């Protein structure tokens, strides 16, 4: 008979191991075995850290485990200030829980994984076991946690929107089509319509979820599926309320990372930036400033080019000592139909992007909340109102002034950690060439 008593199997933290007196038993994967002759180092990849076990070959015989085995090891915790964790385990008994079949074809246990991108992605399930690669995703978890915890503290409600939808929310051709029984459907480009619909329901909402963009080009900053951190809030006075909320969220998140993700930040040698005193510059002023300061004539005023974003990041660092810069008042033609135009100059919008180290990580702004105004803008853009009847219910039956933003989680991770390709910041990237793993 199997007795199930409902106990949850507890995971033990490194601190608990360190502070335990006497013998401990730890579970983990053999990360590395280093035979030194009379003794052996067994590096064990545990839930949180790689823990060093010293195994006395003379007293215990050579260890029975191999690299890649899942084992339990018993031993005594001994303080050792030379070790990174301040202690090591003097092992006395090994139990193999699951033996490895084959040696990994990629170097999981090396300090750095030096693989060509194609091989890196081909062996992704293995590469992710490397502590430095894993640290990227622990930090990413911290970014999502910070976003969530901060917004909950500000009375936002978390919601989930459908990913199979009938319309594109962001315009453009970068939308995946899908056969949906007898109808045509799409993969959601963003939760835009749904987060706006939630404003009259909950007042303030957020979602952390996948979004899909059918980008055909192969760049270091675009994915076909990425995670969007979205929020939307009602009763805003201006779109600066959104920028202030994002700034406060970033500050909260960075302090959470400093506290709870210290070892990962150290492993990756990352210094988090300060989100204090972020400058804001208007779109047209930014264009002219870059042209003048960096001798780069404006080619088009339609949007910021990647090179202009990079130079603007340089300017923010040089002039304001920060890697962040808000760019506001984008041209109306560069923003989707739901964006509120500036009543003082309808050619520009009450919208912004946030750049970090010279790359856009966020888009946000105030939305049109007035029904007539929204219909007028859509008509001007040649859109068929009938297709958007459901979306327009929000406006028709009343919604307060509202706005929000979408942060690309992978872009934020990439820019914070100084990585040169967005593929390193998503577990299993989807780009034009990769669907497996
Ligand atoms: P936008 O389309 O600008 O705005 O997207 C918001 C943020 O998402 C990230 N991003 C991407 N990341 C990886 N791969 C891509 N292909 C990709 N495309 C965009 C960027 C960008 O700043 N609904 C609006 C947001 C809002 O106004 O609330 C939207 O989706 O970091």
Short mmCIF file of C-alpha atoms and ligand atoms in Angstrom, two decimals:
data_model
loop_
_atom_site.label_atom_id
_atom_site.label_comp_id
_atom_site.label_asym_id
_atom_site.label_seq_id
_atom_site.Cartn_x
_atom_site.Cartn_y
_atom_site.Cartn_z
CA UNK A 1 0.00 0.00 0.00
CA UNK A 2 1.26 3.48 -0.78
CA UNK A 3 0.71 5.88 2.05
CA UNK A 4 0.11 9.45 0.96
CA UNK A 5 0.09 11.79 3.89
CA UNK A 6 -0.25 15.05 1.99
CA UNK A 7 3.11 16.45 3.05
CA UNK A 8 4.78 18.73 0.57
CA UNK A 9 8.35 17.78 -0.11
CA UNK A 10 10.31 20.77 1.13
CA UNK A 11 13.21 22.29 -0.75
CA UNK A 12 16.09 23.38 1.42
CA UNK A 13 17.91 26.64 0.75
CA UNK A 14 21.68 26.98 0.63
CA UNK A 15 21.47 29.05 3.84
CA UNK A 16 19.70 26.21 5.59
CA UNK A 17 22.38 23.76 4.45
CA UNK A 18 25.10 26.16 5.58
CA UNK A 19 23.55 26.64 9.02
CA UNK A 20 22.79 23.00 9.63
CA UNK A 21 24.89 21.25 12.23
CA UNK A 22 25.92 17.65 11.78
CA UNK A 23 25.12 15.55 8.74
CA UNK A 24 23.03 16.76 5.80
CA UNK A 25 21.65 15.01 2.76
CA UNK A 26 21.45 17.08 -0.41
CA UNK A 27 19.97 16.29 -3.79
CA UNK A 28 21.33 17.48 -7.08
CA UNK A 29 22.98 16.73 -10.40
CA UNK A 30 26.67 16.02 -10.64
CA UNK A 31 27.89 19.17 -12.38
CA UNK A 32 31.56 18.34 -12.38
CA UNK A 33 33.89 15.69 -10.98
CA UNK A 34 37.50 16.63 -10.34
CA UNK A 35 39.73 13.82 -9.24
CA UNK A 36 42.68 15.16 -7.25
CA UNK A 37 44.19 11.77 -6.40
CA UNK A 38 43.59 11.13 -2.73
CA UNK A 39 40.32 13.06 -2.85
CA UNK A 40 37.78 14.26 -5.34
CA UNK A 41 35.68 17.42 -5.77
CA UNK A 42 32.07 16.72 -6.64
CA UNK A 43 30.31 19.89 -7.72
CA UNK A 44 26.60 19.42 -7.26
CA UNK A 45 24.03 21.52 -9.11
CA UNK A 46 21.24 21.99 -6.61
CA UNK A 47 18.03 24.02 -6.76
CA UNK A 48 19.82 27.24 -6.01
CA UNK A 49 23.58 26.95 -6.26
CA UNK A 50 26.47 24.74 -7.26
CA UNK A 51 27.64 23.22 -3.95
CA UNK A 52 31.11 21.77 -3.53
CA UNK A 53 31.42 18.34 -1.97
CA UNK A 54 34.83 16.99 -0.97
CA UNK A 55 35.01 13.23 -1.27
CA UNK A 56 37.83 11.38 0.43
CA UNK A 57 38.84 8.64 -2.02
CA UNK A 58 41.08 6.94 0.49
CA UNK A 59 38.46 6.72 3.22
CA UNK A 60 35.37 6.14 1.02
CA UNK A 61 36.73 4.62 -2.18
CA UNK A 62 36.31 6.40 -5.55
CA UNK A 63 32.84 7.97 -5.93
CA UNK A 64 30.30 5.83 -7.75
CA UNK A 65 28.68 8.72 -9.65
CA UNK A 66 29.33 10.27 -13.07
CA UNK A 67 28.82 13.79 -14.41
CA UNK A 68 25.14 14.21 -15.20
CA UNK A 69 23.86 11.72 -12.61
CA UNK A 70 21.05 12.78 -10.31
CA UNK A 71 22.22 11.86 -6.83
CA UNK A 72 21.69 12.26 -3.11
CA UNK A 73 24.78 12.81 -1.09
CA UNK A 74 25.25 12.67 2.63
CA UNK A 75 27.97 14.56 4.40
CA UNK A 76 29.05 17.08 7.01
CA UNK A 77 28.89 20.85 6.47
CA UNK A 78 32.32 22.35 7.05
CA UNK A 79 33.02 26.08 7.03
CA UNK A 80 35.58 26.98 4.36
CA UNK A 81 36.08 30.61 3.51
CA UNK A 82 37.98 29.74 0.30
CA UNK A 83 34.77 28.35 -1.14
CA UNK A 84 32.38 30.83 -2.82
CA UNK A 85 29.52 29.85 -0.52
CA UNK A 86 31.71 29.91 2.62
CA UNK A 87 31.30 26.19 3.22
CA UNK A 88 31.72 22.79 1.63
CA UNK A 89 30.36 19.34 2.35
CA UNK A 90 32.59 16.49 3.35
CA UNK A 91 30.73 13.64 1.67
CA UNK A 92 30.31 10.18 3.15
CA UNK A 93 27.54 8.44 1.17
CA UNK A 94 26.25 8.70 -2.40
CA UNK A 95 22.92 7.34 -3.62
CA UNK A 96 22.33 7.44 -7.36
CA UNK A 97 18.72 8.41 -7.99
CA UNK A 98 18.98 8.41 -11.77
CA UNK A 99 22.08 7.54 -13.74
CA UNK A 100 22.94 9.50 -16.88
CA UNK A 101 22.90 7.63 -20.20
CA UNK A 102 25.28 9.79 -22.17
CA UNK A 103 27.78 12.56 -21.60
CA UNK A 104 26.42 15.96 -22.65
CA UNK A 105 27.60 16.97 -26.16
CA UNK A 106 27.88 20.59 -24.99
CA UNK A 107 29.91 21.97 -22.09
CA UNK A 108 27.35 22.48 -19.34
CA UNK A 109 29.99 22.72 -16.64
CA UNK A 110 32.33 25.28 -18.21
CA UNK A 111 32.38 28.92 -17.03
CA UNK A 112 31.34 30.14 -20.45
CA UNK A 113 29.39 28.37 -23.18
CA UNK A 114 31.19 29.16 -26.42
CA UNK A 115 28.92 27.82 -29.10
CA UNK A 116 27.81 29.12 -32.45
CA UNK A 117 24.23 30.39 -32.21
CA UNK A 118 22.87 27.46 -34.29
CA UNK A 119 24.40 24.89 -31.95
CA UNK A 120 23.53 26.93 -28.92
CA UNK A 121 19.86 26.82 -29.89
CA UNK A 122 19.96 23.21 -31.12
CA UNK A 123 21.16 22.06 -27.68
CA UNK A 124 19.12 24.58 -25.73
CA UNK A 125 17.68 22.11 -23.15
CA UNK A 126 21.26 21.23 -22.19
CA UNK A 127 22.84 24.67 -22.53
CA UNK A 128 20.23 26.06 -20.13
CA UNK A 129 21.72 23.87 -17.38
CA UNK A 130 24.91 25.93 -17.43
CA UNK A 131 24.85 28.14 -14.30
CA UNK A 132 25.58 31.37 -16.19
CA UNK A 133 22.87 30.73 -18.76
CA UNK A 134 20.45 29.65 -16.04
CA UNK A 135 21.19 32.88 -14.14
CA UNK A 136 19.75 34.92 -17.05
CA UNK A 137 16.41 33.23 -16.50
CA UNK A 138 16.48 33.48 -12.73
CA UNK A 139 16.95 37.23 -13.18
CA UNK A 140 14.14 37.25 -15.73
CA UNK A 141 11.94 35.54 -13.17
CA UNK A 142 12.87 38.39 -10.79
CA UNK A 143 11.84 40.96 -13.40
CA UNK A 144 8.39 39.37 -13.73
CA UNK A 145 8.11 39.06 -9.96
CA UNK A 146 9.01 42.73 -9.51
CA UNK A 147 6.46 43.80 -12.12
CA UNK A 148 3.75 41.68 -10.54
CA UNK A 149 4.50 42.48 -6.89
CA UNK A 150 4.76 46.21 -7.49
CA UNK A 151 1.56 46.43 -9.52
CA UNK A 152 -0.40 44.34 -7.03
CA UNK A 153 0.81 46.76 -4.33
CA UNK A 154 -0.68 49.57 -6.46
CA UNK A 155 -4.10 47.88 -6.64
CA UNK A 156 -3.72 46.45 -10.14
CA UNK A 157 -5.57 43.21 -10.93
CA UNK A 158 -3.86 40.47 -12.92
CA UNK A 159 -5.88 39.12 -15.83
CA UNK A 160 -5.42 36.83 -18.82
CA UNK A 161 -6.50 37.62 -22.36
CA UNK A 162 -7.09 35.23 -25.27
CA UNK A 163 -4.22 34.55 -27.63
CA UNK A 164 -6.44 33.39 -30.50
CA UNK A 165 -8.15 36.51 -31.74
CA UNK A 166 -10.22 37.83 -34.61
CA UNK A 167 -8.31 41.09 -35.21
CA UNK A 168 -4.84 42.54 -35.09
CA UNK A 169 -4.48 45.23 -32.45
CA UNK A 170 -1.21 46.77 -33.52
CA UNK A 171 -1.70 47.11 -37.28
CA UNK A 172 0.92 46.24 -39.88
CA UNK A 173 1.51 42.98 -41.66
CA UNK A 174 3.33 41.20 -38.85
CA UNK A 175 0.39 39.04 -37.80
CA UNK A 176 0.15 35.24 -37.84
CA UNK A 177 -2.94 33.85 -39.55
CA UNK A 178 -4.59 30.77 -38.23
CA UNK A 179 -7.28 28.45 -39.49
CA UNK A 180 -9.94 28.43 -36.80
CA UNK A 181 -12.59 25.88 -37.77
CA UNK A 182 -14.33 27.58 -40.71
CA UNK A 183 -13.07 31.04 -39.83
CA UNK A 184 -9.88 33.00 -40.13
CA UNK A 185 -8.23 33.88 -36.84
CA UNK A 186 -4.93 35.39 -35.72
CA UNK A 187 -2.39 35.00 -32.95
CA UNK A 188 -2.61 38.04 -30.67
CA UNK A 189 -0.03 40.75 -31.40
CA UNK A 190 -0.73 42.21 -27.95
CA UNK A 191 -3.45 42.16 -25.27
CA UNK A 192 -4.25 45.78 -26.16
CA UNK A 193 -8.03 45.53 -26.78
CA UNK A 194 -8.58 43.31 -23.78
CA UNK A 195 -6.59 45.37 -21.32
CA UNK A 196 -8.54 48.45 -22.39
CA UNK A 197 -11.80 46.51 -21.94
CA UNK A 198 -10.69 45.61 -18.40
CA UNK A 199 -10.26 49.24 -17.31
CA UNK A 200 -13.99 49.83 -16.67
CA UNK A 201 -14.08 46.42 -14.98
CA UNK A 202 -11.12 46.53 -12.59
CA UNK A 203 -9.74 50.07 -12.95
CA UNK A 204 -6.12 48.97 -13.09
CA UNK A 205 -4.96 45.73 -14.73
CA UNK A 206 -1.84 43.92 -15.84
CA UNK A 207 -0.88 40.81 -17.76
CA UNK A 208 2.34 38.89 -18.24
CA UNK A 209 1.87 36.78 -21.32
CA UNK A 210 3.03 35.70 -24.75
CA UNK A 211 2.48 37.84 -27.82
CA UNK A 212 3.12 36.94 -31.43
CA UNK A 213 4.67 38.99 -34.19
CA UNK A 214 5.19 37.58 -37.68
CA UNK A 215 8.48 39.45 -38.19
CA UNK A 216 10.03 38.01 -41.33
CA UNK A 217 13.41 39.58 -40.75
CA UNK A 218 16.15 37.96 -38.78
CA UNK A 219 17.50 40.57 -36.35
CA UNK A 220 19.17 40.49 -32.95
CA UNK A 221 16.24 42.39 -31.35
CA UNK A 222 13.12 40.72 -32.76
CA UNK A 223 11.40 37.47 -31.87
CA UNK A 224 8.25 35.95 -33.33
CA UNK A 225 6.96 35.09 -29.89
CA UNK A 226 7.94 37.14 -26.88
CA UNK A 227 6.64 37.89 -23.40
CA UNK A 228 4.90 41.19 -22.93
CA UNK A 229 4.56 42.89 -19.56
CA UNK A 230 1.42 44.94 -20.04
CA UNK A 231 -0.49 47.24 -17.77
CA UNK A 232 -3.40 49.58 -18.23
CA UNK A 233 -4.79 52.10 -15.74
CA UNK A 234 -7.88 54.26 -15.58
CA UNK A 235 -8.44 57.80 -14.36
CA UNK A 236 -5.06 59.07 -15.50
CA UNK A 237 -4.53 62.83 -15.61
CA UNK A 238 -1.84 62.67 -18.27
CA UNK A 239 0.27 60.00 -19.94
CA UNK A 240 3.08 61.04 -17.59
CA UNK A 241 1.17 59.04 -14.92
CA UNK A 242 2.08 55.92 -16.91
CA UNK A 243 5.73 56.91 -17.17
CA UNK A 244 5.87 57.57 -13.43
CA UNK A 245 4.27 54.19 -12.69
CA UNK A 246 6.84 52.45 -14.90
CA UNK A 247 9.72 54.30 -13.23
CA UNK A 248 8.48 53.33 -9.75
CA UNK A 249 8.01 49.74 -10.91
CA UNK A 250 11.58 49.60 -12.23
CA UNK A 251 12.96 50.98 -8.96
CA UNK A 252 11.04 48.39 -6.96
CA UNK A 253 12.16 45.60 -9.28
CA UNK A 254 15.83 46.57 -9.19
CA UNK A 255 15.83 46.64 -5.41
CA UNK A 256 14.16 43.20 -5.38
CA UNK A 257 16.88 41.89 -7.71
CA UNK A 258 19.64 43.40 -5.54
CA UNK A 259 18.17 41.65 -2.52
CA UNK A 260 17.06 38.28 -3.82
CA UNK A 261 19.01 37.66 -7.03
CA UNK A 262 22.41 38.82 -5.81
CA UNK A 263 24.29 35.63 -6.61
CA UNK A 264 22.95 35.56 -10.19
CA UNK A 265 23.85 39.23 -10.72
CA UNK A 266 27.34 38.52 -9.40
CA UNK A 267 27.71 35.44 -11.56
CA UNK A 268 26.92 37.53 -14.63
CA UNK A 269 28.93 40.49 -13.37
CA UNK A 270 25.96 42.82 -13.78
CA UNK A 271 25.54 46.20 -12.11
CA UNK A 272 21.93 47.29 -12.18
CA UNK A 273 21.30 50.85 -13.32
CA UNK A 274 19.48 53.45 -11.28
CA UNK A 275 16.01 54.39 -12.49
CA UNK A 276 16.27 57.83 -10.83
CA UNK A 277 16.04 61.02 -12.87
CA UNK A 278 15.19 59.53 -16.27
CA UNK A 279 15.21 62.32 -18.86
CA UNK A 280 12.29 62.75 -21.27
CA UNK A 281 12.65 64.26 -24.72
CA UNK A 282 10.06 64.85 -27.43
CA UNK A 283 10.33 62.77 -30.61
CA UNK A 284 11.07 65.59 -33.07
CA UNK A 285 13.51 67.24 -30.68
CA UNK A 286 15.28 63.91 -30.21
CA UNK A 287 15.62 63.47 -33.98
CA UNK A 288 17.11 66.93 -34.47
CA UNK A 289 19.35 66.65 -31.43
CA UNK A 290 20.91 63.41 -32.66
CA UNK A 291 21.33 64.83 -36.15
CA UNK A 292 23.13 67.87 -34.82
CA UNK A 293 25.15 66.35 -32.00
CA UNK A 294 26.28 63.22 -33.79
CA UNK A 295 26.36 64.58 -37.31
CA UNK A 296 23.80 62.12 -38.58
CA UNK A 297 21.31 63.79 -40.91
CA UNK A 298 17.66 62.78 -40.35
CA UNK A 299 16.65 60.37 -43.09
CA UNK A 300 12.97 60.19 -42.21
CA UNK A 301 10.74 61.56 -39.49
CA UNK A 302 8.45 58.51 -39.51
CA UNK A 303 10.03 56.72 -36.54
CA UNK A 304 13.31 56.39 -34.64
CA UNK A 305 15.80 54.20 -36.46
CA UNK A 306 17.82 51.68 -34.41
CA UNK A 307 20.96 53.74 -34.93
CA UNK A 308 19.17 56.85 -33.66
CA UNK A 309 18.02 54.95 -30.57
CA UNK A 310 21.62 53.95 -29.96
CA UNK A 311 22.82 57.55 -30.24
CA UNK A 312 20.03 58.77 -28.00
CA UNK A 313 21.17 56.25 -25.41
CA UNK A 314 24.69 57.65 -25.74
CA UNK A 315 23.32 61.18 -25.24
CA UNK A 316 21.36 60.13 -22.11
CA UNK A 317 24.51 58.62 -20.64
CA UNK A 318 26.75 61.54 -21.53
CA UNK A 319 24.37 64.33 -20.56
CA UNK A 320 22.26 62.77 -17.81
CA UNK A 321 24.40 59.92 -16.51
CA UNK A 322 21.64 57.34 -17.04
CA UNK A 323 21.13 54.50 -19.54
CA UNK A 324 17.38 55.28 -19.64
CA UNK A 325 15.60 57.88 -21.74
CA UNK A 326 11.89 58.46 -22.40
CA UNK A 327 10.98 59.65 -25.88
CA UNK A 328 7.54 61.25 -25.97
CA UNK A 329 5.03 62.63 -28.48
CA UNK A 330 5.59 60.19 -31.34
CA UNK A 331 4.01 61.19 -34.66
CA UNK A 332 0.42 60.12 -35.00
CA UNK A 333 1.30 58.23 -38.18
CA UNK A 334 3.76 56.04 -36.23
CA UNK A 335 1.27 54.93 -33.60
CA UNK A 336 -1.75 52.57 -33.72
CA UNK A 337 -5.30 53.89 -34.06
CA UNK A 338 -6.12 53.61 -30.35
CA UNK A 339 -3.47 56.21 -29.39
CA UNK A 340 -4.70 59.62 -28.20
CA UNK A 341 -3.52 62.52 -30.35
CA UNK A 342 -2.20 65.60 -28.60
CA UNK A 343 -5.08 68.13 -28.55
CA UNK A 344 -2.50 70.91 -28.92
CA UNK A 345 -0.96 69.33 -32.00
CA UNK A 346 -2.91 66.41 -33.54
CA UNK A 347 0.10 65.41 -35.65
CA UNK A 348 1.71 63.97 -32.54
CA UNK A 349 0.42 61.59 -29.88
CA UNK A 350 0.31 61.46 -26.10
CA UNK A 351 2.61 58.49 -26.17
CA UNK A 352 6.13 57.44 -25.26
CA UNK A 353 8.82 54.83 -25.62
CA UNK A 354 11.38 54.01 -22.96
CA UNK A 355 14.87 53.26 -24.23
CA UNK A 356 17.47 51.41 -22.20
CA UNK A 357 21.09 51.46 -23.33
CA UNK A 358 19.99 52.71 -26.73
CA UNK A 359 17.16 50.28 -27.43
CA UNK A 360 13.39 50.56 -27.13
CA UNK A 361 12.14 48.38 -24.30
CA UNK A 362 8.68 49.90 -23.75
CA UNK A 363 5.86 51.53 -25.67
CA UNK A 364 3.01 53.23 -23.89
CA UNK A 365 0.66 56.17 -23.82
CA UNK A 366 -2.80 57.52 -23.37
CA UNK A 367 -5.64 55.90 -25.33
CA UNK A 368 -8.67 57.44 -26.93
CA UNK A 369 -11.52 56.91 -24.47
CA UNK A 370 -14.20 58.93 -26.26
CA UNK A 371 -16.37 56.90 -28.66
CA UNK A 372 -16.87 59.62 -31.28
CA UNK A 373 -13.22 60.54 -31.27
CA UNK A 374 -12.23 56.91 -31.73
CA UNK A 375 -14.67 56.41 -34.62
CA UNK A 376 -13.38 59.58 -36.29
CA UNK A 377 -9.76 58.45 -36.07
CA UNK A 378 -10.54 54.98 -37.37
CA UNK A 379 -12.56 56.41 -40.24
CA UNK A 380 -9.71 58.76 -41.12
CA UNK A 381 -7.39 55.75 -41.23
CA UNK A 382 -9.78 53.91 -43.55
CA UNK A 383 -10.64 51.20 -41.03
CA UNK A 384 -13.91 49.31 -41.17
CA UNK A 385 -15.77 50.22 -37.97
CA UNK A 386 -17.99 47.15 -38.24
CA UNK A 387 -14.96 44.90 -37.68
CA UNK A 388 -14.29 46.56 -34.33
CA UNK A 389 -17.79 46.62 -32.87
CA UNK A 390 -16.80 44.49 -29.93
CA UNK A 391 -13.70 46.57 -29.13
CA UNK A 392 -15.71 49.78 -29.42
CA UNK A 393 -18.21 48.63 -26.77
CA UNK A 394 -15.64 49.80 -24.25
CA UNK A 395 -15.84 53.33 -25.64
CA UNK A 396 -19.55 53.38 -26.46
CA UNK A 397 -20.71 52.42 -22.99
CA UNK A 398 -18.23 54.57 -21.09
CA UNK A 399 -14.64 54.29 -20.00
CA UNK A 400 -12.47 56.75 -18.04
CA UNK A 401 -9.37 58.43 -19.43
CA UNK A 402 -6.82 55.64 -19.45
CA UNK A 403 -3.45 54.53 -20.69
CA UNK A 404 -0.87 51.87 -20.26
CA UNK A 405 2.23 50.28 -21.62
CA UNK A 406 3.83 47.12 -22.94
CA UNK A 407 7.37 46.14 -21.98
CA UNK A 408 9.23 43.52 -23.97
CA UNK A 409 10.52 41.21 -21.24
CA UNK A 410 13.29 39.80 -23.43
CA UNK A 411 14.42 43.26 -24.56
CA UNK A 412 14.50 44.45 -20.95
CA UNK A 413 16.53 41.37 -19.93
CA UNK A 414 18.90 41.75 -22.86
CA UNK A 415 19.61 45.41 -22.20
CA UNK A 416 19.98 45.01 -18.44
CA UNK A 417 22.39 42.13 -18.78
CA UNK A 418 24.31 43.59 -21.73
CA UNK A 419 23.60 40.64 -24.06
CA UNK A 420 24.01 41.15 -27.78
CA UNK A 421 21.20 38.94 -29.05
CA UNK A 422 17.59 38.67 -27.87
CA UNK A 423 17.66 34.90 -28.45
CA UNK A 424 19.79 34.52 -25.32
CA UNK A 425 16.94 35.89 -23.23
CA UNK A 426 14.18 33.50 -24.14
CA UNK A 427 14.30 29.84 -23.17
CA UNK A 428 13.24 28.46 -26.53
CA UNK A 429 13.35 31.27 -29.09
CA UNK A 430 10.94 31.42 -31.97
CA UNK A 431 12.45 33.18 -34.95
CA UNK A 432 12.12 32.69 -38.67
CA UNK A 433 14.52 29.72 -38.53
CA UNK A 434 13.73 28.12 -35.18
CA UNK A 435 10.65 26.17 -34.18
CA UNK A 436 12.45 23.36 -32.36
CA UNK A 437 13.24 22.86 -29.50
P1 LIG B 1 4.83 47.57 -29.22
O1 LIG B 1 4.37 46.90 -30.44
O2 LIG B 1 5.75 48.73 -29.39
O3 LIG B 1 3.60 48.13 -28.36
O4 LIG B 1 5.51 46.50 -28.26
C1 LIG B 1 5.85 46.81 -26.94
C2 LIG B 1 7.27 46.36 -26.62
O5 LIG B 1 7.43 45.00 -26.96
C3 LIG B 1 8.75 44.76 -27.41
N1 LIG B 1 8.69 44.17 -28.76
C4 LIG B 1 9.38 43.07 -29.15
N2 LIG B 1 10.24 42.29 -28.49
C5 LIG B 1 10.75 41.23 -29.15
N3 LIG B 1 10.45 40.91 -30.41
C6 LIG B 1 9.59 41.67 -31.13
N4 LIG B 1 9.27 41.31 -32.37
C7 LIG B 1 9.00 42.81 -30.49
N5 LIG B 1 8.11 43.75 -30.89
C8 LIG B 1 7.94 44.56 -29.82
C9 LIG B 1 9.48 46.07 -27.37
C10 LIG B 1 8.35 47.07 -27.40
O6 LIG B 1 8.70 48.28 -26.81
N6 LIG B 1 0.18 47.59 -27.31
C11 LIG B 1 1.44 48.29 -27.34
C12 LIG B 1 1.91 48.62 -25.94
C13 LIG B 1 1.04 49.65 -25.23
O7 LIG B 1 0.92 50.77 -25.78
O8 LIG B 1 0.51 49.34 -24.17
C14 LIG B 1 2.49 47.41 -28.03
O9 LIG B 1 2.37 46.21 -28.13
O10 LIG B 1 10.16 46.14 -26.12
#
